mmCIF file of C-alpha atoms and ligand atoms in Angstrom:
data_model
loop_
_atom_site.group_PDB
_atom_site.id
_atom_site.type_symbol
_atom_site.label_atom_id
_atom_site.label_comp_id
_atom_site.label_asym_id
_atom_site.label_seq_id
_atom_site.Cartn_x
_atom_site.Cartn_y
_atom_site.Cartn_z
ATOM 1 C CA MET A 1 -26.985 35.234 -12.901
ATOM 2 C CA THR A 2 -28.546 31.329 -11.982
ATOM 3 C CA THR A 3 -32.056 31.346 -10.030
ATOM 4 C CA TRP A 4 -32.838 28.665 -8.085
ATOM 5 C CA ARG A 5 -35.766 26.743 -7.831
ATOM 6 C CA SER A 6 -38.072 28.516 -4.983
ATOM 7 C CA ALA A 7 -38.098 25.460 -2.175
ATOM 8 C CA PRO A 8 -38.772 25.569 1.306
ATOM 9 C CA CYS A 9 -35.307 26.482 2.114
ATOM 10 C CA PHE A 10 -36.401 29.765 0.417
ATOM 11 C CA SER A 11 -39.071 30.633 2.160
ATOM 12 C CA SER A 12 -37.772 33.158 4.223
ATOM 13 C CA PHE A 13 -35.292 34.377 1.685
ATOM 14 C CA TYR A 14 -34.850 34.183 -2.214
ATOM 15 C CA ALA A 15 -31.538 34.579 -3.355
ATOM 16 C CA SER A 16 -30.055 33.971 -6.655
ATOM 17 C CA PHE A 17 -26.291 33.074 -7.113
ATOM 18 C CA SER A 18 -23.840 33.422 -9.465
ATOM 19 C CA PRO A 19 -22.735 30.788 -11.494
ATOM 20 C CA SER A 20 -19.760 30.490 -9.236
ATOM 21 C CA TYR A 21 -21.701 29.826 -6.053
ATOM 22 C CA TYR A 22 -22.921 27.024 -8.050
ATOM 23 C CA SER A 23 -18.903 25.649 -9.042
ATOM 24 C CA HIS A 24 -18.170 26.671 -5.786
ATOM 25 C CA CYS A 25 -20.427 24.414 -3.944
ATOM 26 C CA SER A 26 -20.211 21.482 -6.525
ATOM 27 C CA SER A 27 -16.037 21.732 -5.800
ATOM 28 C CA SER A 28 -16.952 21.862 -2.225
ATOM 29 C CA LEU A 29 -18.804 19.782 0.195
ATOM 30 C CA VAL A 30 -21.383 17.941 -1.991
ATOM 31 C CA ARG A 31 -18.082 16.920 -4.217
ATOM 32 C CA GLN A 32 -18.533 13.120 -2.450
ATOM 33 C CA TRP A 33 -22.087 13.177 -2.963
ATOM 34 C CA TRP A 34 -23.072 9.499 -3.954
ATOM 35 C CA ARG A 35 -25.651 11.166 -6.503
ATOM 36 C CA ARG A 36 -26.253 14.756 -7.704
ATOM 37 C CA PRO A 37 -27.436 16.888 -5.504
ATOM 38 C CA SER A 38 -30.304 18.774 -5.955
ATOM 39 C CA THR A 39 -30.314 22.273 -6.375
ATOM 40 C CA VAL A 40 -31.517 23.441 -3.207
ATOM 41 C CA GLU A 41 -29.425 21.019 -1.408
ATOM 42 C CA MET A 42 -26.743 22.432 -3.275
ATOM 43 C CA ALA A 43 -27.731 25.300 -2.241
ATOM 44 C CA CYS A 44 -28.062 24.611 1.644
ATOM 45 C CA CYS A 45 -24.915 22.531 1.724
ATOM 46 C CA ASP A 46 -22.506 25.858 0.872
ATOM 47 C CA GLY A 47 -21.939 28.912 2.219
ATOM 48 C CA ALA A 48 -25.482 29.901 1.405
ATOM 49 C CA MET A 49 -26.591 28.861 4.393
ATOM 50 C CA ARG A 50 -25.567 32.023 5.439
ATOM 51 C CA PHE A 51 -28.730 33.377 3.795
ATOM 52 C CA PHE A 52 -30.971 31.134 5.349
ATOM 53 C CA THR A 53 -31.657 30.578 8.864
ATOM 54 C CA THR A 54 -34.533 27.670 8.055
ATOM 55 C CA SER A 55 -33.857 24.387 10.229
ATOM 56 C CA SER A 56 -34.790 22.282 7.569
ATOM 57 C CA CYS A 57 -31.563 24.232 5.756
ATOM 58 C CA ARG A 58 -29.390 23.520 8.859
ATOM 59 C CA ALA A 59 -30.944 19.886 8.942
ATOM 60 C CA ARG A 60 -30.035 19.542 4.943
ATOM 61 C CA ARG A 61 -26.500 21.074 5.363
ATOM 62 C CA ALA A 62 -25.995 18.790 8.424
ATOM 63 C CA ARG A 63 -26.962 15.542 6.025
ATOM 64 C CA CYS A 64 -24.761 16.976 3.298
ATOM 65 C CA VAL A 65 -21.647 17.021 5.085
ATOM 66 C CA ILE A 66 -22.123 13.912 6.523
ATOM 67 C CA SER A 67 -23.304 12.264 3.275
ATOM 68 C CA SER A 68 -20.226 13.607 2.142
ATOM 69 C CA VAL A 69 -17.661 12.651 4.936
ATOM 70 C CA PHE A 70 -19.263 9.061 4.885
ATOM 71 C CA SER A 71 -19.792 8.733 1.463
ATOM 72 C CA PRO A 72 -19.338 4.968 0.003
ATOM 73 C CA THR A 73 -16.024 5.498 -1.269
ATOM 74 C CA ILE A 74 -14.791 6.656 2.119
ATOM 75 C CA ILE A 75 -16.456 3.880 4.510
ATOM 76 C CA GLN A 76 -14.884 1.071 1.865
ATOM 77 C CA ASP A 77 -11.363 2.457 1.883
ATOM 78 C CA ALA A 78 -11.645 3.081 5.831
ATOM 79 C CA GLY A 79 -13.228 -0.625 6.056
ATOM 80 C CA ALA A 80 -10.214 -1.956 3.857
ATOM 81 C CA THR A 81 -7.595 -0.196 5.691
ATOM 82 C CA VAL A 82 -8.635 -1.591 8.942
ATOM 83 C CA VAL A 83 -8.712 -4.873 7.844
ATOM 84 C CA SER A 84 -5.383 -4.105 6.553
ATOM 85 C CA LEU A 85 -4.190 -3.060 9.590
ATOM 86 C CA GLY A 86 -5.716 -5.942 11.450
ATOM 87 C CA GLY A 87 -4.072 -8.194 8.928
ATOM 88 C CA ALA A 88 -0.712 -6.999 9.759
ATOM 89 C CA TYR A 89 -1.007 -7.113 13.201
ATOM 90 C CA SER A 90 -2.261 -10.836 13.159
ATOM 91 C CA LEU A 91 0.357 -11.898 11.040
ATOM 92 C CA VAL A 92 3.565 -10.667 13.214
ATOM 93 C CA ARG A 93 1.287 -12.146 16.300
ATOM 94 C CA ILE A 94 1.030 -15.602 14.403
ATOM 95 C CA PHE A 95 4.476 -15.859 13.741
ATOM 96 C CA ASP A 96 5.437 -15.121 17.354
ATOM 97 C CA VAL A 97 3.729 -17.808 18.237
ATOM 98 C CA LEU A 98 5.016 -20.217 16.135
ATOM 99 C CA THR A 99 8.307 -18.937 17.135
ATOM 100 C CA ASP A 100 7.304 -19.105 20.918
ATOM 101 C CA GLN A 101 6.146 -22.621 20.833
ATOM 102 C CA ASN A 102 9.581 -23.403 18.404
ATOM 103 C CA VAL A 103 7.071 -24.840 15.825
ATOM 104 C CA ILE A 104 9.884 -22.684 13.220
ATOM 105 C CA ASP A 105 12.954 -20.412 14.554
ATOM 106 C CA GLN A 106 13.427 -17.055 14.499
ATOM 107 C CA LYS A 107 15.316 -16.662 11.238
ATOM 108 C CA LEU A 108 13.103 -18.422 9.254
ATOM 109 C CA SER A 109 9.704 -16.484 10.760
ATOM 110 C CA ARG A 110 11.489 -13.391 10.020
ATOM 111 C CA LYS A 111 11.984 -14.557 6.465
ATOM 112 C CA ILE A 112 8.039 -16.060 6.344
ATOM 113 C CA VAL A 113 7.294 -12.326 7.741
ATOM 114 C CA HIS A 114 9.081 -10.646 4.828
ATOM 115 C CA VAL A 115 7.620 -12.676 2.374
ATOM 116 C CA LEU A 116 3.856 -12.705 3.159
ATOM 117 C CA SER A 117 3.630 -9.025 4.336
ATOM 118 C CA GLY A 118 4.652 -7.749 1.020
ATOM 119 C CA LEU A 119 2.778 -9.952 -0.870
ATOM 120 C CA LEU A 120 -0.409 -9.845 1.226
ATOM 121 C CA PHE A 121 -0.084 -5.911 1.294
ATOM 122 C CA VAL A 122 -0.211 -5.949 -2.572
ATOM 123 C CA PHE A 123 -2.781 -8.568 -2.614
ATOM 124 C CA SER A 124 -5.184 -6.359 -0.640
ATOM 125 C CA TRP A 125 -5.343 -3.297 -2.800
ATOM 126 C CA PRO A 126 -8.195 -4.148 -4.527
ATOM 127 C CA LEU A 127 -10.179 -4.302 -1.314
ATOM 128 C CA PHE A 128 -10.362 -0.161 -2.062
ATOM 129 C CA SER A 129 -12.367 1.730 -3.778
ATOM 130 C CA SER A 130 -11.591 3.802 -7.277
ATOM 131 C CA SER A 131 -11.325 6.954 -5.662
ATOM 132 C CA MET A 132 -8.219 9.247 -5.571
ATOM 133 C CA GLU A 133 -8.161 9.154 -2.001
ATOM 134 C CA ALA A 134 -7.638 5.319 -1.823
ATOM 135 C CA ARG A 135 -4.492 5.141 -2.344
ATOM 136 C CA ILE A 136 -3.801 7.032 0.593
ATOM 137 C CA PHE A 137 -5.742 5.497 2.671
ATOM 138 C CA ALA A 138 -3.758 2.249 1.516
ATOM 139 C CA SER A 139 -0.612 4.013 2.755
ATOM 140 C CA ILE A 140 -1.568 4.209 5.821
ATOM 141 C CA VAL A 141 -1.224 0.866 6.754
ATOM 142 C CA PRO A 142 2.995 1.017 6.027
ATOM 143 C CA LEU A 143 3.138 4.121 7.257
ATOM 144 C CA LEU A 144 1.434 3.326 11.039
ATOM 145 C CA ASN A 145 3.753 -0.187 10.571
ATOM 146 C CA SER A 146 6.901 2.238 10.203
ATOM 147 C CA PHE A 147 5.912 4.204 13.340
ATOM 148 C CA ARG A 148 5.534 1.010 14.957
ATOM 149 C CA LEU A 149 9.009 -0.246 14.295
ATOM 150 C CA VAL A 150 10.771 3.153 15.160
ATOM 151 C CA ILE A 151 8.974 3.107 18.311
ATOM 152 C CA TYR A 152 9.751 -0.549 19.659
ATOM 153 C CA GLY A 153 13.222 -0.004 17.742
ATOM 154 C CA LEU A 154 13.955 2.649 19.905
ATOM 155 C CA SER A 155 12.733 0.640 22.946
ATOM 156 C CA LEU A 156 10.016 3.525 23.822
ATOM 157 C CA ALA A 157 8.052 0.602 24.365
ATOM 158 C CA LYS A 158 8.331 -3.063 24.089
ATOM 159 C CA ASP A 159 6.507 -5.809 22.063
ATOM 160 C CA GLU A 160 8.439 -8.875 22.655
ATOM 161 C CA GLY A 161 6.246 -10.753 19.889
ATOM 162 C CA LEU A 162 7.135 -8.203 17.332
ATOM 163 C CA ILE A 163 10.645 -8.362 18.057
ATOM 164 C CA LYS A 164 10.588 -12.021 18.351
ATOM 165 C CA SER A 165 9.071 -12.416 14.789
ATOM 166 C CA VAL A 166 11.058 -9.917 12.795
ATOM 167 C CA THR A 167 14.330 -9.462 14.128
ATOM 168 C CA ARG A 168 17.103 -11.899 13.636
ATOM 169 C CA GLU A 169 19.203 -12.028 16.748
ATOM 170 C CA GLY A 170 16.294 -10.225 19.023
ATOM 171 C CA ASN A 171 17.391 -7.050 19.114
ATOM 172 C CA PRO A 172 15.247 -4.106 18.891
ATOM 173 C CA LYS A 173 17.299 -1.756 17.300
ATOM 174 C CA GLU A 174 17.268 -4.526 14.201
ATOM 175 C CA LEU A 175 13.621 -3.183 13.580
ATOM 176 C CA LEU A 176 15.263 0.203 12.519
ATOM 177 C CA ARG A 177 17.234 -1.497 9.481
ATOM 178 C CA GLY A 178 15.634 -4.385 6.998
ATOM 179 C CA PRO A 179 12.219 -4.264 8.637
ATOM 180 C CA LEU A 180 11.695 -0.033 8.724
ATOM 181 C CA TYR A 181 13.532 0.061 5.253
ATOM 182 C CA TYR A 182 11.336 -2.987 3.853
ATOM 183 C CA VAL A 183 8.104 -1.113 5.382
ATOM 184 C CA LEU A 184 8.831 2.514 4.107
ATOM 185 C CA VAL A 185 9.578 1.155 0.470
ATOM 186 C CA LEU A 186 5.910 -0.376 0.868
ATOM 187 C CA LEU A 187 4.670 3.255 1.346
ATOM 188 C CA PHE A 188 6.789 4.944 -1.397
ATOM 189 C CA CYS A 189 5.299 2.106 -3.909
ATOM 190 C CA VAL A 190 1.820 2.559 -2.911
ATOM 191 C CA ILE A 191 1.721 6.118 -3.057
ATOM 192 C CA THR A 192 4.125 6.544 -6.140
ATOM 193 C CA PHE A 193 3.097 3.931 -8.214
ATOM 194 C CA TRP A 194 -0.302 2.027 -6.914
ATOM 195 C CA ARG A 195 -2.290 -0.765 -8.604
ATOM 196 C CA ASN A 196 -2.291 1.551 -11.699
ATOM 197 C CA SER A 197 1.073 0.197 -12.750
ATOM 198 C CA PRO A 198 3.019 -2.799 -12.956
ATOM 199 C CA VAL A 199 6.006 -0.893 -11.876
ATOM 200 C CA GLY A 200 5.129 -1.314 -7.645
ATOM 201 C CA ILE A 201 3.682 -4.316 -8.116
ATOM 202 C CA ILE A 202 6.840 -6.311 -9.140
ATOM 203 C CA SER A 203 9.073 -4.163 -7.106
ATOM 204 C CA LEU A 204 7.402 -5.121 -4.011
ATOM 205 C CA THR A 205 7.213 -8.995 -5.161
ATOM 206 C CA MET A 206 10.399 -9.015 -5.816
ATOM 207 C CA MET A 207 11.456 -7.343 -2.369
ATOM 208 C CA SER A 208 9.021 -9.894 -0.448
ATOM 209 C CA ALA A 209 8.856 -13.214 -2.186
ATOM 210 C CA GLY A 210 12.060 -13.050 -4.381
ATOM 211 C CA ASP A 211 14.597 -11.973 -1.736
ATOM 212 C CA GLY A 212 12.569 -13.636 0.980
ATOM 213 C CA PHE A 213 12.905 -17.128 -0.978
ATOM 214 C CA ALA A 214 16.493 -16.435 -1.548
ATOM 215 C CA ASP A 215 17.124 -16.604 2.058
ATOM 216 C CA ILE A 216 14.815 -19.542 2.824
ATOM 217 C CA VAL A 217 16.313 -21.523 0.170
ATOM 218 C CA GLY A 218 19.730 -20.419 0.084
ATOM 219 C CA ARG A 219 20.463 -21.019 3.679
ATOM 220 C CA ARG A 220 19.307 -24.495 3.454
ATOM 221 C CA TYR A 221 20.621 -25.939 0.177
ATOM 222 C CA GLY A 222 23.114 -23.283 -0.923
ATOM 223 C CA LYS A 223 26.218 -25.589 -0.838
ATOM 224 C CA VAL A 224 27.506 -23.937 -4.211
ATOM 225 C CA LYS A 225 28.401 -20.403 -3.086
ATOM 226 C CA LEU A 226 28.608 -17.684 -5.614
ATOM 227 C CA PRO A 227 32.217 -16.827 -6.855
ATOM 228 C CA TYR A 228 32.110 -12.964 -5.852
ATOM 229 C CA ASN A 229 30.060 -13.684 -2.875
ATOM 230 C CA GLY A 230 30.890 -16.380 -0.920
ATOM 231 C CA ASP A 231 27.574 -15.464 1.758
ATOM 232 C CA LYS A 232 25.494 -16.021 -1.143
ATOM 233 C CA SER A 233 24.957 -19.184 -3.349
ATOM 234 C CA LEU A 234 23.406 -20.366 -6.756
ATOM 235 C CA ALA A 235 20.752 -22.081 -5.261
ATOM 236 C CA GLY A 236 19.900 -18.939 -3.134
ATOM 237 C CA SER A 237 19.888 -16.670 -6.428
ATOM 238 C CA MET A 238 18.065 -18.781 -8.182
ATOM 239 C CA SER A 239 15.403 -19.197 -6.262
ATOM 240 C CA MET A 240 15.171 -15.454 -6.033
ATOM 241 C CA PHE A 241 14.981 -15.347 -9.575
ATOM 242 C CA PHE A 242 12.159 -17.937 -10.280
ATOM 243 C CA SER A 243 10.156 -17.376 -7.113
ATOM 244 C CA GLY A 244 10.298 -13.368 -7.675
ATOM 245 C CA PHE A 245 9.498 -14.361 -12.218
ATOM 246 C CA PHE A 246 6.547 -16.363 -11.043
ATOM 247 C CA THR A 247 5.047 -14.754 -8.252
ATOM 248 C CA SER A 248 5.097 -11.520 -9.752
ATOM 249 C CA LEU A 249 3.466 -13.035 -13.309
ATOM 250 C CA GLY A 250 0.909 -14.222 -11.063
ATOM 251 C CA MET A 251 0.627 -10.982 -9.211
ATOM 252 C CA LEU A 252 0.342 -9.263 -12.722
ATOM 253 C CA TYR A 253 -2.480 -11.713 -14.053
ATOM 254 C CA TYR A 254 -4.135 -11.029 -10.773
ATOM 255 C CA TYR A 255 -4.387 -7.375 -11.209
ATOM 256 C CA SER A 256 -5.049 -7.629 -15.086
ATOM 257 C CA SER A 257 -7.905 -9.712 -14.750
ATOM 258 C CA LEU A 258 -9.642 -7.854 -12.308
ATOM 259 C CA GLY A 259 -9.288 -4.975 -14.649
ATOM 260 C CA PHE A 260 -6.859 -2.465 -13.025
ATOM 261 C CA ILE A 261 -3.834 -2.727 -15.603
ATOM 262 C CA GLU A 262 -3.622 -3.725 -18.917
ATOM 263 C CA LEU A 263 -0.779 -5.330 -20.133
ATOM 264 C CA ASP A 264 0.420 -6.732 -23.360
ATOM 265 C CA TRP A 265 1.111 -10.452 -22.800
ATOM 266 C CA SER A 266 2.958 -11.449 -25.972
ATOM 267 C CA ASN A 267 6.079 -9.807 -24.240
ATOM 268 C CA MET A 268 5.352 -10.166 -20.675
ATOM 269 C CA VAL A 269 7.528 -12.912 -19.765
ATOM 270 C CA GLU A 270 10.484 -11.526 -21.264
ATOM 271 C CA LYS A 271 9.636 -8.194 -19.318
ATOM 272 C CA VAL A 272 9.082 -9.905 -16.176
ATOM 273 C CA ALA A 273 12.265 -11.951 -16.555
ATOM 274 C CA LEU A 274 14.227 -9.194 -17.397
ATOM 275 C CA VAL A 275 13.204 -7.556 -14.234
ATOM 276 C CA SER A 276 13.844 -9.943 -12.289
ATOM 277 C CA GLY A 277 17.104 -11.295 -13.731
ATOM 278 C CA VAL A 278 18.607 -7.449 -12.738
ATOM 279 C CA ALA A 279 17.092 -7.355 -9.183
ATOM 280 C CA THR A 280 18.396 -11.098 -8.829
ATOM 281 C CA ILE A 281 21.952 -9.930 -9.755
ATOM 282 C CA VAL A 282 21.988 -6.959 -7.888
ATOM 283 C CA GLU A 283 20.964 -9.034 -4.913
ATOM 284 C CA SER A 284 24.151 -11.101 -5.369
ATOM 285 C CA PHE A 285 26.270 -8.433 -5.067
ATOM 286 C CA PRO A 286 28.597 -8.429 -1.480
ATOM 287 C CA ILE A 287 26.853 -4.890 -1.130
ATOM 288 C CA GLY A 288 24.724 -5.676 2.100
ATOM 289 C CA ASP A 289 26.757 -3.490 4.268
ATOM 290 C CA VAL A 290 26.483 -0.222 2.259
ATOM 291 C CA LEU A 291 22.752 -1.003 0.571
ATOM 292 C CA ASP A 292 20.547 -3.295 2.601
ATOM 293 C CA ASP A 293 19.014 -5.850 0.258
ATOM 294 C CA ASN A 294 15.122 -4.076 1.103
ATOM 295 C CA ILE A 295 16.493 -0.872 -0.730
ATOM 296 C CA SER A 296 18.784 -2.290 -3.567
ATOM 297 C CA VAL A 297 16.377 -5.210 -4.707
ATOM 298 C CA PRO A 298 13.044 -2.763 -4.459
ATOM 299 C CA LEU A 299 15.557 -0.038 -6.394
ATOM 300 C CA SER A 300 17.145 -2.149 -9.013
ATOM 301 C CA SER A 301 13.231 -3.550 -9.701
ATOM 302 C CA ILE A 302 11.865 -0.372 -9.937
ATOM 303 C CA LEU A 303 14.267 1.077 -12.404
ATOM 304 C CA MET A 304 14.395 -1.804 -14.641
ATOM 305 C CA ALA A 305 10.596 -1.688 -14.632
ATOM 306 C CA ILE A 306 10.315 1.819 -15.755
ATOM 307 C CA LEU A 307 12.443 0.816 -18.377
ATOM 308 C CA VAL A 308 10.845 -2.339 -19.566
ATOM 309 C CA PHE A 309 7.007 -0.991 -18.624
ATOM 310 C CA GLY A 310 7.278 2.661 -19.375
ATOM 311 C CA THR A 311 6.537 5.611 -16.424
ATOM 312 C CA PRO A 312 3.644 5.194 -14.810
ATOM 313 C CA ALA A 313 0.804 8.142 -14.608
ATOM 314 C CA LEU A 314 0.709 8.944 -11.094
HETATM 315 N N1 CTP B 401 21.503 -15.228 -2.845
HETATM 316 C C1 CTP B 401 21.320 -15.558 -1.548
HETATM 317 C C2 CTP B 401 20.706 -14.911 -0.239
HETATM 318 C C3 CTP B 401 20.866 -15.175 0.405
HETATM 319 N N2 CTP B 401 21.630 -16.990 0.592
HETATM 320 C C4 CTP B 401 21.138 -17.131 2.022
HETATM 321 O O1 CTP B 401 20.529 -16.639 2.914
HETATM 322 C C5 CTP B 401 21.482 -15.639 4.325
HETATM 323 C C6 CTP B 401 20.910 -14.661 4.576
HETATM 324 O O2 CTP B 401 20.419 -14.014 3.415
HETATM 325 P P1 CTP B 401 20.592 -12.296 3.305
HETATM 326 O O3 CTP B 401 20.040 -11.747 1.876
HETATM 327 O O4 CTP B 401 21.793 -11.676 3.427
HETATM 328 O O5 CTP B 401 19.412 -11.972 4.396
HETATM 329 P P2 CTP B 401 20.173 -11.130 5.344
HETATM 330 O O6 CTP B 401 19.896 -10.007 5.099
HETATM 331 O O7 CTP B 401 20.221 -11.588 6.715
HETATM 332 O O8 CTP B 401 18.474 -10.721 6.142
HETATM 333 P P3 CTP B 401 16.944 -9.681 5.811
HETATM 334 O O9 CTP B 401 17.295 -9.656 4.380
HETATM 335 O O10 CTP B 401 15.823 -10.082 6.317
HETATM 336 O O11 CTP B 401 17.819 -8.075 6.405
HETATM 337 C C7 CTP B 401 22.838 -15.905 3.436
HETATM 338 O O12 CTP B 401 23.768 -15.489 4.570
HETATM 339 C C8 CTP B 401 22.894 -17.047 2.555
HETATM 340 O O13 CTP B 401 23.162 -18.056 3.615
HETATM 341 C C9 CTP B 401 22.072 -17.355 -0.062
HETATM 342 O O14 CTP B 401 22.436 -18.638 -0.202
HETATM 343 N N3 CTP B 401 21.690 -16.267 -1.485
HETATM 344 C C1 LIG B 402 10.747 -8.920 8.881
HETATM 345 C C2 LIG B 402 10.486 -7.735 7.726
HETATM 346 C C3 LIG B 402 11.819 -7.371 6.735
HETATM 347 C C4 LIG B 402 13.058 -7.845 6.705
HETATM 348 O O1 LIG B 402 13.212 -8.214 5.467
HETATM 349 C C5 LIG B 402 9.121 -7.465 7.143
HETATM 350 C C6 LIG B 402 8.623 -6.389 8.253
HETATM 351 C C7 LIG B 402 7.134 -6.202 8.492
HETATM 352 C C8 LIG B 402 6.650 -5.501 9.629
HETATM 353 C C9 LIG B 402 6.761 -5.829 10.819
HETATM 354 C C10 LIG B 402 4.673 -5.058 8.851
HETATM 355 C C11 LIG B 402 4.536 -4.980 8.099
HETATM 356 C C12 LIG B 402 2.863 -5.234 7.881
HETATM 357 C C13 LIG B 402 2.508 -4.203 6.338
HETATM 358 C C14 LIG B 402 2.748 -2.828 6.045
HETATM 359 C C15 LIG B 402 1.508 -4.619 5.619
HETATM 360 C C16 LIG B 402 0.894 -5.483 5.591
HETATM 361 C C17 LIG B 402 -0.489 -6.141 5.461
HETATM 362 C C18 LIG B 402 -0.795 -7.402 5.015
HETATM 363 C C19 LIG B 402 -2.685 -7.478 4.531
HETATM 364 C C20 LIG B 402 -0.525 -8.806 5.723
#
């Protein structure tokens, strides 16, 4: 039987608790405690309070609950979530103003938002803590944005700025296709792969930078069309390959330099080139009516990346 040290909390009652109490307490409210709580603090934090009525235990329990809810990691993750949500909102607003003032046209605005949203989201992941809950906090960003797209896509509310900066023709229903698929892919990858594996990082980079630059370059310089797809061009596909390839290498270097992933750089170029090549070929096929690029590009990237990098630990 474990006996607790005498302490103010024990002034009125003295109780000894079985080890299960100790383990229950350590696995309960105090789990998030940023320092090893003392025996008495754990006793007061846990259900043991029902044995004690002294005010000092109530105060200790209150401090315990507060410190476990507002532990440094939760404060860091909540802050990173707010920063990312603010970044997402600001990004759309900035391109709403640029489109409004005819600085850039609507199609270019949509593609630049397409490129920057995914890249900046992946780039922001190191802001989150190393706790198990960090990816849950990070997933709140695409989750809330998907709700936003559904609400405005169904015209349950109006946001002219959002519609102008992320739709081709200004039809709110467009939000429910490409943009919504895009944000749901961000949600899937942040939960499934997070920053522990190159799979999610490369796939989101191919979807945002690769597919985005294919459109930006292809629309302008795509004179030589692909033999099997008259809507797409060699310039667009080459732009997708090289922008996806170099941006993926850069993002992987960023994450490995921060120590989040360990990579064998001796064959990294070949592996990333393979993923980028497969995604580029899939994007070039005339399957847009059946499967949106914002699904086919990340899906083919994920499958190829798992093949060359292995299955990530969840
Ligand atoms: N490999 C590619 C991809 C795109 N394009 C050019 O970019 C335009 C739009 O490309 P697409 O991928 O179809 O973008 P959308 O599906 O229209 O836009 P989004 O992905 O944002 O839904 C194409 O008509 C074409 O002019 C190209 O030349 N070569
Ligand atoms: C136009 C788009 C796709 C069509 O191919 C992209 C739509 C983007 C959403 C409107 C906003 C998504 C924001 C991200 C979930 C989070 C970005 C955070 C970052 C820090 C800016």
